mmCIF file of C-alpha atoms and ligand atoms in Angstrom:
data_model
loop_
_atom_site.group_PDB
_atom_site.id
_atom_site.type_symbol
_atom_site.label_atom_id
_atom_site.label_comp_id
_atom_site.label_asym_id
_atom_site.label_seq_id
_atom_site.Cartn_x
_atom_site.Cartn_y
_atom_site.Cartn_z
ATOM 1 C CA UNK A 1 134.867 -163.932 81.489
ATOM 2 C CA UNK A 2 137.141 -165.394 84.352
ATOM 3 C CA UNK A 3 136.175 -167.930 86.228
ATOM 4 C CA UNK A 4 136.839 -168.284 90.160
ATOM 5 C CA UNK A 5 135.607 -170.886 92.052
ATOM 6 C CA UNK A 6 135.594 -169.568 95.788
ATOM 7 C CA UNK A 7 133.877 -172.626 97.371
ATOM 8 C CA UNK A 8 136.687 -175.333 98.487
ATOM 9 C CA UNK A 9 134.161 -178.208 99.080
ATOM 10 C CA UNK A 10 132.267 -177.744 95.500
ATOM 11 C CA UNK A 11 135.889 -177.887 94.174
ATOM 12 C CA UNK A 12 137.156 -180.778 95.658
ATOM 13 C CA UNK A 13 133.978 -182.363 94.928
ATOM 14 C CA UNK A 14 134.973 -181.176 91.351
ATOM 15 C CA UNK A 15 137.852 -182.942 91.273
ATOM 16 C CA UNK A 16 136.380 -185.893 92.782
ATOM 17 C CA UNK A 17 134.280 -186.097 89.512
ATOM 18 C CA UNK A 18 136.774 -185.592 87.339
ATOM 19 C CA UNK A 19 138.515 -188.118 89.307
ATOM 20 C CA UNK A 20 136.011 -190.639 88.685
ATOM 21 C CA UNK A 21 135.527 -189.636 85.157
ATOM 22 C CA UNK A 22 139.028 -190.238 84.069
ATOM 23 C CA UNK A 23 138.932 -193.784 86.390
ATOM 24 C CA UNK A 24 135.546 -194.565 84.610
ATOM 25 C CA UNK A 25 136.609 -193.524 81.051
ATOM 26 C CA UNK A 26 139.810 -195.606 82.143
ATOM 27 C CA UNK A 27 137.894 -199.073 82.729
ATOM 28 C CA UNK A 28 136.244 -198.957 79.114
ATOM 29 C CA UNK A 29 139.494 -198.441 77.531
ATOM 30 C CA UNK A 30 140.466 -201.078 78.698
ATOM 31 C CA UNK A 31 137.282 -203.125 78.354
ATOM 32 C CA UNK A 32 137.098 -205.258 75.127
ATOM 33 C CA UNK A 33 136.145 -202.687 72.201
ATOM 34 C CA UNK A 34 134.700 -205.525 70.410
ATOM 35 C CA UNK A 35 131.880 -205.901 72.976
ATOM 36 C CA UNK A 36 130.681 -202.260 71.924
ATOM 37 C CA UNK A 37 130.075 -203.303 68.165
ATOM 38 C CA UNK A 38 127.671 -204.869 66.678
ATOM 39 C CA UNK A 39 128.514 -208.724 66.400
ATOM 40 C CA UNK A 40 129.746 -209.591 63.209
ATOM 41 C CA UNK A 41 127.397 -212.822 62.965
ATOM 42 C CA UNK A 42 128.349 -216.342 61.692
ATOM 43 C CA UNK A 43 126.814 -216.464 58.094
ATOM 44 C CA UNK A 44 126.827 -214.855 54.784
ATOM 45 C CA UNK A 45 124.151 -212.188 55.213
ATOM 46 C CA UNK A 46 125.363 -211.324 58.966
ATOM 47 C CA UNK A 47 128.859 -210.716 57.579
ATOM 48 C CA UNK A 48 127.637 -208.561 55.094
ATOM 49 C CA UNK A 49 125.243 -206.735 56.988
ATOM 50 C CA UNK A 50 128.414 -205.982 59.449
ATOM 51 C CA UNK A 51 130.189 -204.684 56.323
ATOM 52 C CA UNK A 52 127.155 -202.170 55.825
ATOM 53 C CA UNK A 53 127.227 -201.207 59.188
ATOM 54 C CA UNK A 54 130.822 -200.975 59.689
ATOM 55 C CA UNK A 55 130.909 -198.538 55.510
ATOM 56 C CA UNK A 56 128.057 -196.118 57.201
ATOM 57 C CA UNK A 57 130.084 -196.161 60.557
ATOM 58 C CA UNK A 58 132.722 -194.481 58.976
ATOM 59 C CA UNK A 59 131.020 -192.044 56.386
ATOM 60 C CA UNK A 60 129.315 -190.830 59.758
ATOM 61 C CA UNK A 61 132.787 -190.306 60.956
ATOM 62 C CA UNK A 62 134.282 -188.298 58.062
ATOM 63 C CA UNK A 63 131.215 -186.242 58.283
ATOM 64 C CA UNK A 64 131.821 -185.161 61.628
ATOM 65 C CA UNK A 65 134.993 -184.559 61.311
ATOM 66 C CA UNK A 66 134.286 -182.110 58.513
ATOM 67 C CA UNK A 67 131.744 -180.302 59.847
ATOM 68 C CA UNK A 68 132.989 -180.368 63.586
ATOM 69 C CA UNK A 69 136.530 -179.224 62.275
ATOM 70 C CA UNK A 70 135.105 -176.166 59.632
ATOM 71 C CA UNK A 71 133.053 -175.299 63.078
ATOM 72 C CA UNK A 72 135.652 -175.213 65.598
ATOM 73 C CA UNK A 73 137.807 -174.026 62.899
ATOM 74 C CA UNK A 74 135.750 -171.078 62.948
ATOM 75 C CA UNK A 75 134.579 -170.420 65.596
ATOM 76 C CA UNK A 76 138.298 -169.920 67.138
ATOM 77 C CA UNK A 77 139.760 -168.256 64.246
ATOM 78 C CA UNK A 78 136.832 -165.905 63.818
ATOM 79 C CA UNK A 79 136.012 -164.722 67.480
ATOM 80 C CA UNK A 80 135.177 -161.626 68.653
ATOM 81 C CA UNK A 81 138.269 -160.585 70.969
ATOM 82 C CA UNK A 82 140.367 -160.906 67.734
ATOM 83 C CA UNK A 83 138.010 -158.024 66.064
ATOM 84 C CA UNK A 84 136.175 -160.559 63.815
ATOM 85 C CA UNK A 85 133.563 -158.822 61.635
ATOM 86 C CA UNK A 86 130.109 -160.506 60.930
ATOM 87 C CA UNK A 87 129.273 -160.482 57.311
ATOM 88 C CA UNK A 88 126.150 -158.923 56.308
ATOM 89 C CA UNK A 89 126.470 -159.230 52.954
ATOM 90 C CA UNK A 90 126.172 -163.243 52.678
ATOM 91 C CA UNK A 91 122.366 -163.410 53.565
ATOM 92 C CA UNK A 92 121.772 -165.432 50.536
ATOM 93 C CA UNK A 93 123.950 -167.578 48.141
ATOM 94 C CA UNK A 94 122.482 -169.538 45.369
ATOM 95 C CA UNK A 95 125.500 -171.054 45.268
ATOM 96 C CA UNK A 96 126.085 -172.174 48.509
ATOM 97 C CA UNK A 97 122.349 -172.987 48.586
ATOM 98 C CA UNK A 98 122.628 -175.439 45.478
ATOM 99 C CA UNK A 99 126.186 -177.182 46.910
ATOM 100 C CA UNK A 100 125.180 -178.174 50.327
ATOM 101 C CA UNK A 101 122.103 -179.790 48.811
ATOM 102 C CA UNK A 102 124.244 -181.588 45.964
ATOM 103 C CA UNK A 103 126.635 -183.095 48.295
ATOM 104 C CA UNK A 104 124.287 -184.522 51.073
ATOM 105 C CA UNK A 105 122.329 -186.052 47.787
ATOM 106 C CA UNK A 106 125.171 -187.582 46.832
ATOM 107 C CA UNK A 107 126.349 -189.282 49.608
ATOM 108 C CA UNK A 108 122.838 -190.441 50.685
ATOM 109 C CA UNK A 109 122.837 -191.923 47.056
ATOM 110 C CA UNK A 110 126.261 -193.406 47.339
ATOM 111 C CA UNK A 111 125.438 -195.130 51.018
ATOM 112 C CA UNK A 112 121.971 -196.688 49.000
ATOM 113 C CA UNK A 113 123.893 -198.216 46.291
ATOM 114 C CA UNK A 114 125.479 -200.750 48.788
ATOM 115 C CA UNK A 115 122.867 -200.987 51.352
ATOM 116 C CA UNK A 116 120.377 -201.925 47.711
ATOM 117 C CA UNK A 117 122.194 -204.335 47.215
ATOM 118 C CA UNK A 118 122.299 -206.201 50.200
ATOM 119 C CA UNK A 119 118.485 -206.052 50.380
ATOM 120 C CA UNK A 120 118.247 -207.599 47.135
ATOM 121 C CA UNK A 121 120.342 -210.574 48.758
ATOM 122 C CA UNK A 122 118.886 -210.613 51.918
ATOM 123 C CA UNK A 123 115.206 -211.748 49.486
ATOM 124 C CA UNK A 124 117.056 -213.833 47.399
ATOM 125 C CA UNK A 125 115.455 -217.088 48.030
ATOM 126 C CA UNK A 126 117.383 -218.697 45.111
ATOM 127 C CA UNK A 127 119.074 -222.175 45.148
ATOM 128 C CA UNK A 128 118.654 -223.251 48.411
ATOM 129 C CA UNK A 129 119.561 -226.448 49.829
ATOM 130 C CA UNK A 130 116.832 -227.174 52.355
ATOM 131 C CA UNK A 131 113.481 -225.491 52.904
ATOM 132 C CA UNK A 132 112.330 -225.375 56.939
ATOM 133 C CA UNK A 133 108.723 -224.537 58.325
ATOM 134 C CA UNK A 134 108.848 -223.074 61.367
ATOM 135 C CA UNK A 135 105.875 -222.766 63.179
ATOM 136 C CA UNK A 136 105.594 -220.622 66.851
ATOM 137 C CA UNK A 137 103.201 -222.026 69.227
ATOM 138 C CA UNK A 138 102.263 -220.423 72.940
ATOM 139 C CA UNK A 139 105.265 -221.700 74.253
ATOM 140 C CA UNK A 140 107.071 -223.519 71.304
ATOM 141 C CA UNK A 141 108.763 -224.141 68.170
ATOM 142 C CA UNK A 142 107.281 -226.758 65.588
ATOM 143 C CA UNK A 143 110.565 -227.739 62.793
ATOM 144 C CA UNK A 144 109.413 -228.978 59.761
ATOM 145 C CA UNK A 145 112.196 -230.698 56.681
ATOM 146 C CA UNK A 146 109.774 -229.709 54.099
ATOM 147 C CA UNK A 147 110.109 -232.843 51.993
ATOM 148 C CA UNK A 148 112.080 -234.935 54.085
ATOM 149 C CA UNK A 149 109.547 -236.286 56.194
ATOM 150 C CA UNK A 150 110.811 -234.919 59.195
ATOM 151 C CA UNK A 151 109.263 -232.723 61.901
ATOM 152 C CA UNK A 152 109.158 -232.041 65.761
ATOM 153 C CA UNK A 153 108.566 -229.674 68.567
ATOM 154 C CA UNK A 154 111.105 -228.029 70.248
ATOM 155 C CA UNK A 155 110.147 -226.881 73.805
ATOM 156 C CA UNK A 156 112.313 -226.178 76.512
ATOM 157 C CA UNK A 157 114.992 -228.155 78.490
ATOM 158 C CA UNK A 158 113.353 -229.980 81.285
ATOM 159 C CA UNK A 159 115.898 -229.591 83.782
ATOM 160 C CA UNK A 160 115.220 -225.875 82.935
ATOM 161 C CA UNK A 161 111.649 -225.676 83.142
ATOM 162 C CA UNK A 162 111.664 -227.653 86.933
ATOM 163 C CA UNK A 163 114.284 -225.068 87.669
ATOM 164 C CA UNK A 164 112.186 -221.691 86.733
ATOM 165 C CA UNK A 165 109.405 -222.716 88.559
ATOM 166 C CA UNK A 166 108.228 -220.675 91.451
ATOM 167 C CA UNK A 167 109.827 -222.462 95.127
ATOM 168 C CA UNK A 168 111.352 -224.820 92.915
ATOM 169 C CA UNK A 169 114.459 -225.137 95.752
ATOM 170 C CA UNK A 170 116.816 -225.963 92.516
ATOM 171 C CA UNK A 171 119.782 -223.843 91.880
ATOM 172 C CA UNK A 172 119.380 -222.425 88.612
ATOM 173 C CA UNK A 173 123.311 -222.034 88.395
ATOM 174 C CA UNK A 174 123.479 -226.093 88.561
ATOM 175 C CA UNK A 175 121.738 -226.218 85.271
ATOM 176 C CA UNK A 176 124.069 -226.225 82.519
ATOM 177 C CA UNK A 177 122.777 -223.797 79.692
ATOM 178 C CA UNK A 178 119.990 -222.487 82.485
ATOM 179 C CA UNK A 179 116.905 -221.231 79.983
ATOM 180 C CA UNK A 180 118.837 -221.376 76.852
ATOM 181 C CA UNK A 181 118.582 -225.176 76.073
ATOM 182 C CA UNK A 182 115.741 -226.963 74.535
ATOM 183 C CA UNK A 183 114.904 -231.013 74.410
ATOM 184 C CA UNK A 184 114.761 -231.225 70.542
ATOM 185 C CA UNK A 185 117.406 -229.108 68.350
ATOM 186 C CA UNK A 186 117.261 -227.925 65.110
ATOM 187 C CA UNK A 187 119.973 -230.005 63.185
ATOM 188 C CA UNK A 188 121.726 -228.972 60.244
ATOM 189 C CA UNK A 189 124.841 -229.849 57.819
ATOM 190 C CA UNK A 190 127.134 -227.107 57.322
ATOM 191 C CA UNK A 191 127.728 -225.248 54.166
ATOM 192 C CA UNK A 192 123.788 -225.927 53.350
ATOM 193 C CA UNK A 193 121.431 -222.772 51.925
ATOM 194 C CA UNK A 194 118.773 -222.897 54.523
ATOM 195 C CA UNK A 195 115.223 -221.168 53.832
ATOM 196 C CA UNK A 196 113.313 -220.800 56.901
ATOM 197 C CA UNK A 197 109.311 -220.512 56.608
ATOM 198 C CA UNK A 198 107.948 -218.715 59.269
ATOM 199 C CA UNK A 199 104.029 -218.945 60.805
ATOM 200 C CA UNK A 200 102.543 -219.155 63.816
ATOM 201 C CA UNK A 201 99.336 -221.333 65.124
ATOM 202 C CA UNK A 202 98.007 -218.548 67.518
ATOM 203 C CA UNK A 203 99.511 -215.399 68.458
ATOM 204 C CA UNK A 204 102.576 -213.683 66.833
ATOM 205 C CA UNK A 205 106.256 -214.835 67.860
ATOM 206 C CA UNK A 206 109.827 -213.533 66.330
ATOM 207 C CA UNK A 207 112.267 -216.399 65.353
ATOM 208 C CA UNK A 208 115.621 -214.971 66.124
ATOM 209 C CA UNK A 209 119.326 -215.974 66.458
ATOM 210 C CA UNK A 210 121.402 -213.013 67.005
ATOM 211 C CA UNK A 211 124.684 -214.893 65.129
ATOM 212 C CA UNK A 212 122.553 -215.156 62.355
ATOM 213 C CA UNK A 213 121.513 -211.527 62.350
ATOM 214 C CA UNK A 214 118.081 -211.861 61.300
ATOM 215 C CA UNK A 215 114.972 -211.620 63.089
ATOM 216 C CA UNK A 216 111.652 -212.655 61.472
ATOM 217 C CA UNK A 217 108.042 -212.489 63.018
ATOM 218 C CA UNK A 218 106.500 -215.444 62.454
ATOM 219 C CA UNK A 219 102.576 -214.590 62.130
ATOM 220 C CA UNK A 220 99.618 -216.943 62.111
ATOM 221 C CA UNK A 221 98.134 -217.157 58.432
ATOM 222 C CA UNK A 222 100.969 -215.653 56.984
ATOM 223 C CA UNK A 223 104.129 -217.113 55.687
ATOM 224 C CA UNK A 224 107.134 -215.065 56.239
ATOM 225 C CA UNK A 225 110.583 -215.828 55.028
ATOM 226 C CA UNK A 226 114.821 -215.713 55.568
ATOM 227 C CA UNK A 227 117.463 -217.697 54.613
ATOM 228 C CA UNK A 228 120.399 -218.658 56.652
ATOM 229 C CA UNK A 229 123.719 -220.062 55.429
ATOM 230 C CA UNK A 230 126.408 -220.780 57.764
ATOM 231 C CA UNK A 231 130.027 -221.062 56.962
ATOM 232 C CA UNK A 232 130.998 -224.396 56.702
ATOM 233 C CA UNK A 233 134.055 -223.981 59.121
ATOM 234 C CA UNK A 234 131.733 -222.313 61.844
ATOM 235 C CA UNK A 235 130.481 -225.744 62.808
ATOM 236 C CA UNK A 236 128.946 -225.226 66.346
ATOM 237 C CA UNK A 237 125.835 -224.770 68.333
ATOM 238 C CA UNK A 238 123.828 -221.131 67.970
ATOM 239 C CA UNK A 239 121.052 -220.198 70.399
ATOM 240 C CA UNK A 240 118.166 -217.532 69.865
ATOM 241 C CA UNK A 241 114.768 -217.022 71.799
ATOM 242 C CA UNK A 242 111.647 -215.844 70.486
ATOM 243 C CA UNK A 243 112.156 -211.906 69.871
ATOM 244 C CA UNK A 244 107.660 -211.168 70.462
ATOM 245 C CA UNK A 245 106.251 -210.131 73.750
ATOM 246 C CA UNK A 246 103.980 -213.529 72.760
ATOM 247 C CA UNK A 247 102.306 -214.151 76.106
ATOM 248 C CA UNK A 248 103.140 -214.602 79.800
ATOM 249 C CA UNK A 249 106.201 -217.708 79.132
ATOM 250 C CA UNK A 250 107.224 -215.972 75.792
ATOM 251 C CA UNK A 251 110.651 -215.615 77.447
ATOM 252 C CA UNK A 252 111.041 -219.427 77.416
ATOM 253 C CA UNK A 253 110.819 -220.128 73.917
ATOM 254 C CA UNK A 254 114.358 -221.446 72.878
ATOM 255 C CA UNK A 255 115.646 -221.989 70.052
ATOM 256 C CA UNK A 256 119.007 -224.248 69.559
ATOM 257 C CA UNK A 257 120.420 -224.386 66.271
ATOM 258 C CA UNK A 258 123.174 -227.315 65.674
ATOM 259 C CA UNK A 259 125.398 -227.193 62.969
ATOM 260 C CA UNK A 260 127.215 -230.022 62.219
ATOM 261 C CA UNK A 261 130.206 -231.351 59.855
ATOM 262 C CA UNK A 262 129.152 -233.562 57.020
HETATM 263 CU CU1 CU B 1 106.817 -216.362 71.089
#
């Protein structure tokens, strides 16, 4: 069927949208790509979580472009207006039938070897260096050096907190690190196995630092676990905020993780 578009506004306003299309598709190509990933994280488990997602990225790919090319494929070379036939005889193969539930099997077992067997890492709480109790308080962290007689609270950044509040005349922008720094960090050598023991006192919270890329709830009466382990040449601060809708300030519930050099 031809197409004619008779209406000169609707096509100029056409245009104009394709127009803006190709300006819009335009600014994310030349946005930075990495942005649209997921963050490859700082420590062992992050980077190998990345790897997972990055494996399954691409099987996704070569699927679709098998089964988009054997459709488009087919659907050009076998159209009507160039006196294709449908086939009435193929309204059941046992073959067919029995190979396009083999395949899909086998790469769903394939993609579960790998994913297994990062699983099994991601609970291996083997050999680590330092044990942490966290504990998540309406609105705070408690740090605990399980055995090294060491513990604090961790609340937010003064400076912060007299900035948030409501007709407080301060200019948020004139805090440095505005909601994202706390009075007491978490310190840590680099290179050390960390095993983080997560509760709560009252309600549940979610102890999370994206570079990390793990998120834990941390639950009152229940002790939930990860372990962290930075590379040792990734020396730096890391930031993170309590991932549970935990109560009306949940949003200001820090957390600063320093990693220092030895
Ligand atoms: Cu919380």
């Amino acid at each position: 069927m031809s197409f004619h578009m008779k209406n000169r506004p609707a096509r100029r306003g056409l245009q104009a949208a394709a127009v803006s299309l190709f300006a819009l598709l335009a600014s994310v190509a030349h946005a930075d790509w990495g942005g649209l990933n997921m963050p490859e994280g700082v420590t062992i488990l992050s980077k190998k979580i990345y790897g997972l997602h990055m494996l399954i990225l691409w099987v996704c790919v070569a699927i679709a472009v098998v089964v988009f090319g054997v459709m488009i494929y087919s659907m050009v070379k076998f159209r009507k207006s160039q006196g294709a036939q449908p086939d009435k005889t193929l309204v059941h193969s046992t073959r067919v039938e029995i190979v396009w539930t083999i395949v899909p099997i086998l790469i769903l077992v394939g993609m579960a070897v790998p994913i297994a067997r990062t699983l099994i890492e991601i609970e291996d709480m083997g050999s680590v260096d330092l044990n942490i109790k966290v504990t998540g308080y309406q609105w705070k962290w408690e740090y605990e050096y399980l055995g090294q007689n060491v513990s604090f609270f961790s609340t937010l950044k003064r400076d912060s907190d007299a900035a948030r509040q409501l007709g407080s005349g301060i200019d948020p922008h004139s805090v440095p690190n505005y909601l994202l720094d706390v009075d007491n960090p978490l310190v840590v050598p680099a290179g050390t196995k960390i095993r983080f023991l997560l509760t709560a006192q009252d309600v549940i919270h979610a102890w999370w630092v994206p570079a990390f890329g793990m998120k834990k709830d941390a639950i009152p009466g229940y002790v939930n676990e990860i372990w962290v382990q930075v590379d040792a040449d990734k020396v730096g601060t890391y930031r993170g905020q309590c991932a549970e809708l935990c109560g009306r300030d949940h949003g200001f519930m820090e957390i600063v993780f320093d990693l220092f050099c030895d």
